[in-house]
Coordinates of C-alpha atoms and ligand atoms in Angstrom, one line a residue:
M136 CA 0.0 0.0 0.0
T137 CA 1.3 3.4 -0.8
M138 CA 0.7 6.4 1.3
Q139 CA -1.4 8.9 -0.4
R140 CA -0.2 12.5 -0.2
I141 CA -2.8 14.9 0.8
G142 CA -2.6 18.2 -1.1
R143 CA -1.6 21.0 1.3
P144 CA -2.5 24.6 0.9
T145 CA 0.5 26.8 0.7
A146 CA 1.7 28.1 4.0
P147 CA 2.2 31.8 4.3
I148 CA 5.7 32.7 3.4
L149 CA 7.9 33.3 6.4
G150 CA 9.2 36.8 6.5
G151 CA 6.4 38.1 4.3
G152 CA 4.7 39.9 7.2
N153 CA 1.5 37.9 6.9
A154 CA 1.8 35.4 9.8
M155 CA -1.1 33.1 9.6
E156 CA -3.9 33.9 11.9
T157 CA -6.0 31.1 13.4
R158 CA -9.5 31.5 14.7
S159 CA -8.6 30.2 18.2
G160 CA -5.4 32.3 18.5
S161 CA -3.6 29.0 19.0
R162 CA -1.2 27.6 16.5
G163 CA 0.8 24.5 15.8
L164 CA -0.2 22.6 19.0
Q165 CA 0.6 25.7 21.0
Q166 CA -2.5 26.9 22.8
R167 CA -3.3 30.6 23.2
E168 CA -3.5 31.3 26.9
D169 CA -5.5 34.0 28.6
L170 CA -4.9 35.4 32.1
I171 CA -6.0 33.1 34.9
F172 CA -8.5 35.8 35.9
E173 CA -10.0 35.6 32.4
I174 CA -10.3 31.8 32.5
G175 CA -11.4 31.4 36.1
S176 CA -14.4 32.7 38.0
A177 CA -15.3 32.8 41.7
D178 CA -18.0 30.2 41.2
K179 CA -15.6 27.5 39.8
T180 CA -13.6 25.2 42.0
G181 CA -11.3 22.2 41.7
V182 CA -13.0 20.4 44.5
D183 CA -16.6 19.5 45.0
L184 CA -17.5 19.3 48.8
P185 CA -20.9 19.6 50.5
A186 CA -21.3 22.8 52.5
P187 CA -20.2 22.1 56.1
A188 CA -23.2 21.5 58.3
G189 CA -23.4 23.1 61.8
R190 CA -20.3 25.2 61.3
K191 CA -19.3 27.2 64.3
D192 CA -18.0 30.7 63.6
R193 CA -14.8 31.1 65.5
L194 CA -13.8 34.4 64.0
G195 CA -15.8 36.6 66.4
G196 CA -17.9 38.1 63.6
V197 CA -15.1 39.4 61.5
A198 CA -15.5 36.7 58.7
R199 CA -15.1 38.2 55.2
K200 CA -18.5 39.1 53.7
V201 CA -17.4 40.1 50.2
D202 CA -15.9 37.9 47.6
T203 CA -12.1 37.7 47.5
G204 CA -12.1 38.3 43.7
L205 CA -9.7 35.3 43.2
P206 CA -10.4 33.2 40.2
G207 CA -11.5 29.6 40.8
L208 CA -10.4 27.0 38.3
T209 CA -11.1 23.3 37.8
E210 CA -8.1 21.1 38.2
P211 CA -7.5 20.4 34.5
E212 CA -7.8 24.2 33.8
A213 CA -5.3 25.0 36.5
V214 CA -2.8 22.3 35.3
R215 CA -3.2 23.4 31.7
H216 CA -2.8 27.0 32.5
Y217 CA 0.6 26.5 34.0
M218 CA 1.6 23.9 31.4
R219 CA 0.7 26.2 28.6
L220 CA 2.6 29.1 30.2
S221 CA 5.6 26.9 30.7
Q222 CA 5.6 26.1 26.9
K223 CA 5.9 29.8 26.2
N224 CA 9.1 30.0 28.2
Y225 CA 12.4 29.6 26.5
A226 CA 14.6 27.4 28.8
I227 CA 18.1 26.1 28.9
D228 CA 16.5 22.6 28.8
L229 CA 15.0 23.5 25.4
G230 CA 18.0 24.8 23.5
L231 CA 21.1 26.8 23.3
F232 CA 20.8 30.1 25.2
P233 CA 23.3 32.4 23.6
L234 CA 23.0 35.3 26.1
G235 CA 26.5 36.7 26.4
S236 CA 27.6 37.7 29.9
C237 CA 25.0 35.4 31.5
T238 CA 26.7 32.0 31.0
M239 CA 23.6 30.0 30.5
K240 CA 25.0 26.6 30.7
H241 CA 23.4 23.2 31.3
N242 CA 22.6 22.5 35.0
P243 CA 23.7 18.9 35.5
R244 CA 20.9 16.7 37.0
L245 CA 23.4 15.2 39.4
N246 CA 23.6 18.5 41.2
E247 CA 19.9 18.7 41.5
K248 CA 19.8 15.2 43.0
A249 CA 22.4 16.2 45.6
A250 CA 20.6 19.4 46.5
R251 CA 17.5 17.3 47.3
I252 CA 19.2 15.1 49.8
P253 CA 17.0 15.6 52.9
G254 CA 19.9 16.3 55.1
F255 CA 20.6 19.4 53.0
A256 CA 17.2 20.3 51.7
D257 CA 15.2 19.9 54.9
I258 CA 17.4 21.6 57.5
H259 CA 16.4 25.0 59.1
P260 CA 18.8 27.9 59.4
M261 CA 18.0 28.3 63.0
Q262 CA 18.8 24.7 64.0
P263 CA 21.5 24.4 66.7
Q264 CA 24.9 24.3 65.1
S265 CA 25.6 20.9 66.6
T266 CA 22.8 19.4 64.5
V267 CA 23.9 20.8 61.1
Q268 CA 27.6 20.0 61.2
G269 CA 27.5 18.3 57.8
A270 CA 26.0 21.5 56.2
L271 CA 28.6 23.7 57.8
E272 CA 31.3 21.3 56.6
L273 CA 29.9 21.5 53.1
I274 CA 30.0 25.3 53.2
D275 CA 33.6 25.1 54.5
E276 CA 34.6 22.6 51.8
L277 CA 33.1 24.8 49.0
A278 CA 34.9 27.8 50.5
T279 CA 38.2 25.8 50.3
W280 CA 37.6 25.1 46.6
L281 CA 36.8 28.7 45.9
T282 CA 39.9 30.1 47.7
T283 CA 42.1 27.4 46.1
L284 CA 40.8 28.1 42.6
T285 CA 41.1 31.9 43.0
G286 CA 44.4 31.8 45.0
M287 CA 42.8 34.1 47.6
P288 CA 43.0 33.7 51.4
A289 CA 39.4 34.3 52.4
V290 CA 35.9 34.1 51.1
A291 CA 32.5 35.6 52.2
M292 CA 29.9 32.9 51.4
S293 CA 26.7 34.8 52.2
P294 CA 26.2 37.2 49.2
K295 CA 23.2 36.0 47.2
A296 CA 24.1 37.2 43.7
G297 CA 26.9 38.7 41.6
A298 CA 25.7 42.2 42.3
H299 CA 25.3 41.4 46.0
G300 CA 28.9 40.1 45.9
E301 CA 30.0 43.4 44.4
L302 CA 28.2 45.1 47.3
C303 CA 30.1 42.8 49.7
G304 CA 33.5 43.6 48.2
M305 CA 32.9 47.3 48.0
L306 CA 31.6 47.5 51.6
A307 CA 34.8 45.7 52.6
I308 CA 36.8 48.3 50.8
R309 CA 34.9 51.1 52.4
E310 CA 35.4 49.5 55.8
A311 CA 39.2 49.2 55.1
L312 CA 39.2 52.9 54.2
I313 CA 37.4 53.8 57.4
A314 CA 40.0 51.9 59.3
R315 CA 42.7 53.8 57.5
G316 CA 40.9 57.1 58.3
E317 CA 40.6 57.8 54.6
A318 CA 36.9 57.0 53.9
D319 CA 36.1 60.7 53.5
T320 CA 38.9 61.5 51.2
R321 CA 39.0 58.4 49.0
K322 CA 35.7 58.5 47.1
R323 CA 36.6 57.9 43.5
V324 CA 36.1 54.5 41.9
L325 CA 37.4 53.8 38.4
V326 CA 35.1 51.8 36.2
P327 CA 35.8 50.9 32.6
A328 CA 33.3 52.0 29.9
S329 CA 32.5 48.4 29.1
A330 CA 31.5 47.5 32.6
H331 CA 28.3 45.7 33.5
G332 CA 25.8 48.2 34.8
T333 CA 25.9 46.6 38.3
N334 CA 29.5 47.9 38.8
P335 CA 28.8 51.7 38.8
A336 CA 25.5 51.0 40.6
T337 CA 27.3 49.2 43.4
A338 CA 30.0 51.9 43.7
I339 CA 27.3 54.6 44.0
Q340 CA 25.3 52.5 46.5
C341 CA 28.4 52.4 48.7
G342 CA 28.7 56.2 48.6
F343 CA 31.5 56.3 46.0
V344 CA 31.8 58.5 42.9
V345 CA 32.2 56.7 39.5
D346 CA 35.0 57.8 37.2
E347 CA 34.8 56.1 33.8
I348 CA 37.9 54.8 32.1
K349 CA 37.9 54.7 28.3
A350 CA 38.3 51.5 26.3
D351 CA 41.2 51.4 23.7
A352 CA 40.9 50.2 20.1
R353 CA 41.7 46.6 21.3
G354 CA 38.6 46.6 23.5
R355 CA 40.7 46.7 26.7
V356 CA 41.4 49.4 29.4
D357 CA 43.0 52.4 27.8
M358 CA 46.2 52.5 29.8
E359 CA 47.0 56.1 29.0
D360 CA 43.6 57.2 30.3
L361 CA 44.1 55.1 33.4
R362 CA 47.5 56.5 34.2
G363 CA 46.2 60.0 33.7
K364 CA 43.5 59.4 36.2
L365 CA 45.9 58.1 38.8
E366 CA 48.6 60.7 38.6
D367 CA 49.3 62.7 41.7
T368 CA 46.0 61.8 43.3
H369 CA 45.0 60.7 46.8
D370 CA 41.3 60.4 46.3
V371 CA 41.0 57.0 44.6
A372 CA 39.3 54.2 46.6
G373 CA 39.8 51.6 43.9
I374 CA 38.9 50.2 40.5
M375 CA 36.1 47.8 39.5
L376 CA 37.4 45.8 36.6
T377 CA 35.9 42.7 34.9
N378 CA 38.4 40.0 33.6
P379 CA 37.9 38.6 31.1
N380 CA 36.0 41.8 30.3
T381 CA 32.5 42.2 28.9
C382 CA 33.9 42.3 25.4
G383 CA 35.0 38.7 26.0
L384 CA 38.7 39.7 26.1
F385 CA 41.4 39.1 28.6
E386 CA 42.7 42.3 30.1
T387 CA 46.4 41.7 29.2
D388 CA 47.6 44.6 31.3
I389 CA 46.0 43.4 34.4
R390 CA 49.1 43.1 36.5
T391 CA 50.2 46.6 35.7
I392 CA 46.7 47.9 36.4
A393 CA 46.8 46.2 39.9
D394 CA 50.2 47.8 40.6
L395 CA 49.0 51.2 39.5
I396 CA 45.9 51.0 41.7
H397 CA 47.9 49.8 44.7
D398 CA 50.6 52.4 44.3
A399 CA 47.8 55.0 44.2
G400 CA 46.5 53.7 47.6
G401 CA 43.4 52.1 46.2
Y402 CA 42.0 48.5 46.1
F403 CA 41.3 46.3 43.1
Y404 CA 37.8 44.9 42.8
C405 CA 37.6 42.3 40.1
D406 CA 34.1 41.5 38.7
G407 CA 34.5 37.7 38.5
A408 CA 31.3 37.0 36.6
N409 CA 33.4 35.7 33.7
F410 CA 35.5 33.4 35.9
N411 CA 34.2 30.5 33.8
A412 CA 36.6 31.5 31.0
I413 CA 39.7 31.1 33.2
V414 CA 38.7 28.8 36.1
G415 CA 41.5 26.2 36.7
R416 CA 43.9 28.2 34.5
V417 CA 44.4 31.6 36.1
R418 CA 44.2 32.4 39.8
P419 CA 42.9 36.0 40.3
G420 CA 45.0 36.2 43.5
D421 CA 48.1 36.0 41.4
L422 CA 46.9 39.1 39.4
G423 CA 46.8 41.4 42.5
V424 CA 43.0 41.3 43.1
D425 CA 41.7 42.4 46.5
A426 CA 38.1 41.3 46.1
M427 CA 36.2 39.3 43.5
H428 CA 32.7 37.8 43.5
I429 CA 32.1 34.5 41.8
N430 CA 28.7 33.8 40.3
L431 CA 28.0 30.2 41.3
H432 CA 25.1 30.4 38.9
K433 CA 27.4 31.1 36.0
T434 CA 30.8 29.5 36.5
F435 CA 29.6 26.5 38.6
S436 CA 26.4 25.8 36.7
T437 CA 23.8 26.4 39.4
P438 CA 20.4 27.4 37.8
H439 CA 19.6 31.1 37.4
G440 CA 17.0 33.3 35.9
G441 CA 13.6 31.8 36.4
G442 CA 15.3 28.5 37.4
G443 CA 16.7 29.5 40.8
P444 CA 18.3 32.1 43.0
G445 CA 21.8 33.3 42.4
S446 CA 24.8 33.0 44.7
G447 CA 27.8 35.3 44.8
P448 CA 30.5 34.2 47.2
T449 CA 33.2 36.9 47.3
V450 CA 36.9 36.2 47.8
L451 CA 39.0 38.7 49.7
S452 CA 42.7 39.4 49.9
E453 CA 44.7 39.5 53.1
A454 CA 44.1 43.3 53.2
L455 CA 40.3 43.0 53.1
A456 CA 39.7 39.6 54.9
P457 CA 39.3 41.2 58.4
Y458 CA 36.3 43.2 57.2
A459 CA 34.4 40.2 55.8
P460 CA 30.7 40.0 56.6
V461 CA 29.3 37.7 59.2
P462 CA 28.2 35.0 59.4
Y463 CA 31.1 32.8 58.5
V464 CA 32.1 29.2 59.2
V465 CA 35.3 28.3 61.0
N466 CA 36.9 24.9 61.0
E467 CA 37.9 24.1 64.5
G468 CA 39.5 20.7 63.7
D469 CA 37.0 18.7 65.6
G470 CA 33.9 20.5 64.3
F471 CA 32.6 23.6 62.6
R472 CA 31.4 26.8 64.2
L473 CA 29.5 29.8 62.9
I474 CA 30.6 33.2 63.8
E475 CA 27.4 35.1 63.8
E476 CA 28.0 38.5 65.4
A477 CA 30.4 41.3 64.3
E478 CA 32.1 41.3 67.7
G479 CA 35.0 39.6 69.4
E480 CA 37.1 37.7 66.8
A481 CA 34.9 39.3 64.1
A482 CA 35.0 42.8 65.6
E483 CA 36.3 44.4 62.3
S484 CA 33.6 42.8 60.2
F485 CA 31.5 45.4 58.3
G486 CA 28.4 43.5 59.5
R487 CA 25.7 41.3 58.1
M488 CA 24.3 41.2 54.5
V489 CA 21.7 38.5 54.7
A490 CA 19.4 37.0 57.4
F491 CA 21.1 33.6 57.4
H492 CA 24.1 31.9 55.8
G493 CA 23.6 32.2 52.0
Q494 CA 22.1 30.1 49.3
M495 CA 22.5 26.6 50.8
G496 CA 20.9 24.8 47.9
M497 CA 23.3 26.5 45.5
F498 CA 26.2 25.6 47.6
V499 CA 25.3 22.0 47.4
R500 CA 24.9 22.2 43.6
A501 CA 28.2 24.0 43.1
L502 CA 30.2 21.6 45.2
A503 CA 28.5 18.7 43.4
Y504 CA 29.6 20.3 40.2
M505 CA 33.2 20.8 41.4
L506 CA 33.5 17.2 42.8
S507 CA 32.1 15.6 39.6
H508 CA 34.5 17.6 37.4
G509 CA 37.5 17.5 39.6
A510 CA 40.3 20.1 39.3
D511 CA 41.3 18.9 35.8
G512 CA 37.7 18.9 34.7
L513 CA 37.2 22.5 35.8
K514 CA 40.2 23.5 33.8
Q515 CA 38.6 21.8 30.8
V516 CA 35.4 23.8 31.4
A517 CA 37.3 27.0 30.8
E518 CA 39.1 25.6 27.8
D519 CA 36.0 24.2 26.2
A520 CA 34.0 27.4 26.9
V521 CA 36.7 29.4 25.1
L522 CA 37.0 26.9 22.3
N523 CA 33.2 27.0 21.6
A524 CA 33.1 30.8 21.6
N525 CA 36.0 30.9 19.1
Y526 CA 34.3 28.3 17.0
V527 CA 31.2 30.5 16.8
Q528 CA 33.3 33.6 16.1
A529 CA 35.2 31.8 13.3
R530 CA 31.9 30.5 11.7
L531 CA 30.3 33.9 11.8
K532 CA 33.1 36.3 11.1
D533 CA 32.7 36.3 7.3
V534 CA 29.1 37.4 7.5
M535 CA 29.0 39.4 10.7
T536 CA 31.6 42.0 11.9
P537 CA 33.7 40.9 14.9
A538 CA 34.0 43.9 17.3
F539 CA 37.7 43.4 17.8
D540 CA 40.6 41.5 16.1
G541 CA 41.9 38.2 17.3
Y542 CA 40.7 35.4 19.4
C543 CA 38.0 35.9 22.0
M544 CA 37.7 34.2 25.4
H545 CA 34.3 32.7 26.4
E546 CA 32.1 35.0 24.3
A547 CA 32.1 36.3 20.8
L548 CA 31.2 40.0 20.3
F549 CA 30.0 41.5 17.0
S550 CA 29.0 45.0 15.9
D551 CA 26.2 45.8 13.5
A552 CA 28.6 47.2 10.9
F553 CA 27.6 44.4 8.4
T554 CA 23.9 45.3 8.3
A555 CA 22.4 47.3 5.5
D556 CA 21.0 50.7 6.3
G557 CA 17.8 50.4 8.3
I558 CA 18.4 46.9 9.7
E559 CA 19.4 46.9 13.3
T560 CA 20.6 44.6 15.9
I561 CA 17.2 44.2 17.4
D562 CA 15.9 42.9 14.0
I563 CA 18.5 40.2 14.0
A564 CA 17.7 39.3 17.6
K565 CA 14.0 39.0 16.9
A566 CA 14.5 36.9 13.8
L567 CA 16.4 34.4 15.9
I568 CA 13.2 33.8 17.8
D569 CA 11.6 32.5 14.6
E570 CA 14.6 30.2 14.2
G571 CA 13.9 28.7 17.6
Y572 CA 16.6 30.5 19.6
H573 CA 16.5 32.9 22.4
P574 CA 18.3 36.1 21.2
M575 CA 21.9 36.8 22.1
T576 CA 22.7 39.7 24.4
M577 CA 22.2 42.9 22.4
Y578 CA 23.4 46.5 22.7
F579 CA 25.8 45.5 25.5
P580 CA 28.6 46.3 26.1
L581 CA 28.0 49.9 25.3
V582 CA 31.4 50.4 23.8
V583 CA 30.5 48.5 20.6
H584 CA 27.9 49.9 18.2
G585 CA 24.8 47.7 18.0
A586 CA 26.6 45.0 20.0
M587 CA 25.7 41.4 19.7
L588 CA 27.3 39.3 22.4
I589 CA 27.2 35.5 22.1
E590 CA 28.2 33.1 24.8
P591 CA 27.6 29.4 23.8
T592 CA 29.3 27.9 27.0
E593 CA 31.2 24.6 27.0
T594 CA 28.0 22.5 27.3
E595 CA 27.0 22.8 23.7
S596 CA 28.0 20.1 21.1
K597 CA 29.5 20.9 17.7
Q598 CA 26.2 19.9 16.1
E599 CA 24.2 22.3 18.2
L600 CA 26.7 25.1 17.6
D601 CA 26.5 24.5 13.9
R602 CA 22.7 24.5 13.9
F603 CA 22.7 27.8 15.8
C604 CA 25.4 29.3 13.5
D605 CA 23.5 28.2 10.4
A606 CA 20.4 30.0 11.6
L607 CA 22.3 33.1 12.5
I608 CA 24.2 33.2 9.2
G609 CA 20.9 33.0 7.3
I610 CA 19.6 36.0 9.2
A611 CA 22.9 37.9 8.9
E612 CA 22.9 37.5 5.1
R613 CA 19.3 38.9 5.0
A614 CA 20.5 41.8 7.2
A615 CA 23.4 42.5 4.9
E616 CA 21.0 42.5 1.9
G617 CA 18.6 44.8 3.7
D618 CA 15.7 42.4 3.8
E619 CA 13.0 44.6 5.1
S620 CA 10.9 41.6 6.3
L621 CA 13.4 41.4 9.3
K622 CA 11.7 44.5 10.7
G623 CA 8.5 42.5 11.4
A624 CA 10.2 39.4 13.0
P625 CA 9.3 37.4 15.0
Y626 CA 6.4 36.0 12.9
L627 CA 6.0 32.6 14.5
A628 CA 6.1 33.6 18.2
P629 CA 2.7 34.0 20.1
H630 CA 3.2 37.7 19.9
S631 CA 5.3 39.7 17.4
R632 CA 7.0 43.0 18.1
L633 CA 5.9 44.3 21.5
D634 CA 6.3 47.9 22.5
E635 CA 9.1 47.2 24.9
T636 CA 9.7 50.8 25.9
Q637 CA 6.0 51.1 27.0
A638 CA 6.2 47.7 28.7
A639 CA 9.3 48.8 30.7
R640 CA 8.1 52.3 31.5
K641 CA 4.4 51.8 31.9
P642 CA 3.9 48.1 32.8
I643 CA 0.3 47.1 33.4
L644 CA 0.7 45.0 36.5
K645 CA -2.9 44.7 37.6
W646 CA -5.8 43.0 36.0
T647 CA -9.0 45.0 36.1
P648 CA -12.2 43.2 35.3
P649 CA -14.1 44.5 32.3
A650 CA -16.7 47.1 33.0
P651 CA -20.2 45.6 33.7
A652 CA -21.6 47.6 30.7
A653 CA -19.2 45.8 28.4
I654 CA -20.3 42.4 29.8
A655 CA -24.0 43.3 29.4
A656 CA -23.5 44.4 25.8
E657 CA -22.0 41.0 24.8
Ligands
PLP995 C1 26.0 38.6 35.6 C2 27.0 39.7 35.8 C3 26.9 40.5 37.0 C4 25.8 40.4 38.0 O1 25.6 39.2 38.5 P1 24.1 38.8 39.1 O2 24.3 37.5 39.7 O3 23.2 38.8 37.9 O4 23.8 39.9 40.1 C5 27.9 41.4 37.1 N1 28.9 41.6 36.2 C6 29.0 40.9 35.1 C7 30.1 41.1 34.1 C8 28.0 39.9 34.8 O5 28.1 39.2 33.7

């Protein structure tokens, strides 16, 4: 028997601007989904119980008399609502997530399993220390890995994100300046133009003034500009420098930069968000760093974004270690003890940043990741991350414009120079959605025009990198030819171009029921 081919109507042409409309608003097995308030109503419920008989009012007459206004749903409606929403989400478990600077790598399931061990998952932060010795030991062991990998003497484990780690490091610097009696005179913090926005924000939050350093033609710190800013000055508190920097490049003058800052009486804060590019190969302590946060959710693969909280342990040099925040764990040889107050042996501590001890679940995941890779495996993480980014750069460089010459580190940066007039970075990013990929980071760093920053991470195979590059090459060729249809992308997403400025500036965060008149008119 031969299969009979059924004649198919021609599908609308992709890119033609006439995305096919369906009557239901759903398409291709993807259901349109309304707000839960629009699906549910107060008279629906997932359970069917008889009204309780002879109920005694124990509320003293203050029982609610009006409806709560919360939508009721049947069980299948509730399940489907969240299932459908989950399908609208892009996720690292669905595909390559090229967001540069974010290090969206696979979260190994082994780590998840370890984090769910009841002895870690079910303990309470206020339990007596004698009952949580294993958890304290785990924090101490992770701290040892972090200080060993960074070549730094101390680490504050409690910061809960990269930006929070920056706050920790800069508060330690401020405390050190207070101890030196120079907190009022040393206010200036140098920040390169390519810095992540959290760097200047942190400096200002700590009462410092930001002084921007130019980038040179190689995408690195302009050494002449830096030297000029440090000449005959006594007002510099320090520098906040990312290495590898946000252009995906190693700051080759980093030792000189550290010496210049120290000679000027300042401290060197290194933004360690890109540690995944050098872990196991370079120890920041050898580069003259005084403080550096490590994003466990980037370098050590713990989930982030919608998938979980961040964690930003911050390593500190000998000069800053005394000012580390409480609480911290000390290994007493025959057990572990938490120092919880900024007094006695921790009298110089700048205080406390979080209610408890940090992100325990992330500590478990990060240590599981380290132990499963081993020291040699972590070094290979960095090598493979850099190899993958250079593979992407090499495949794309003939159609797109690399922002700088030479090899990159863990992320490949392109400018929009290759696009025809009228086609912009955002059009390319939106077209990637039609190809099944989350867009790359765009318009960051600010030092590159129409920047497109792609970080594949080490967890992608060559096949997946090729599939992604093929899709992006197709879009880049259309952008170079000036294909106007790019301006309407995405065509296949549930929604096409949204007014993102309005959404950011005037978000509608509250659902208001339609006016009764409108209901009556229906
Ligand atoms: C991600 C990132 C940060 C901030 O880290 P969060 O954990 O998101 O607060 C800071 N600097 C750089 C360079 C980053 O990539």
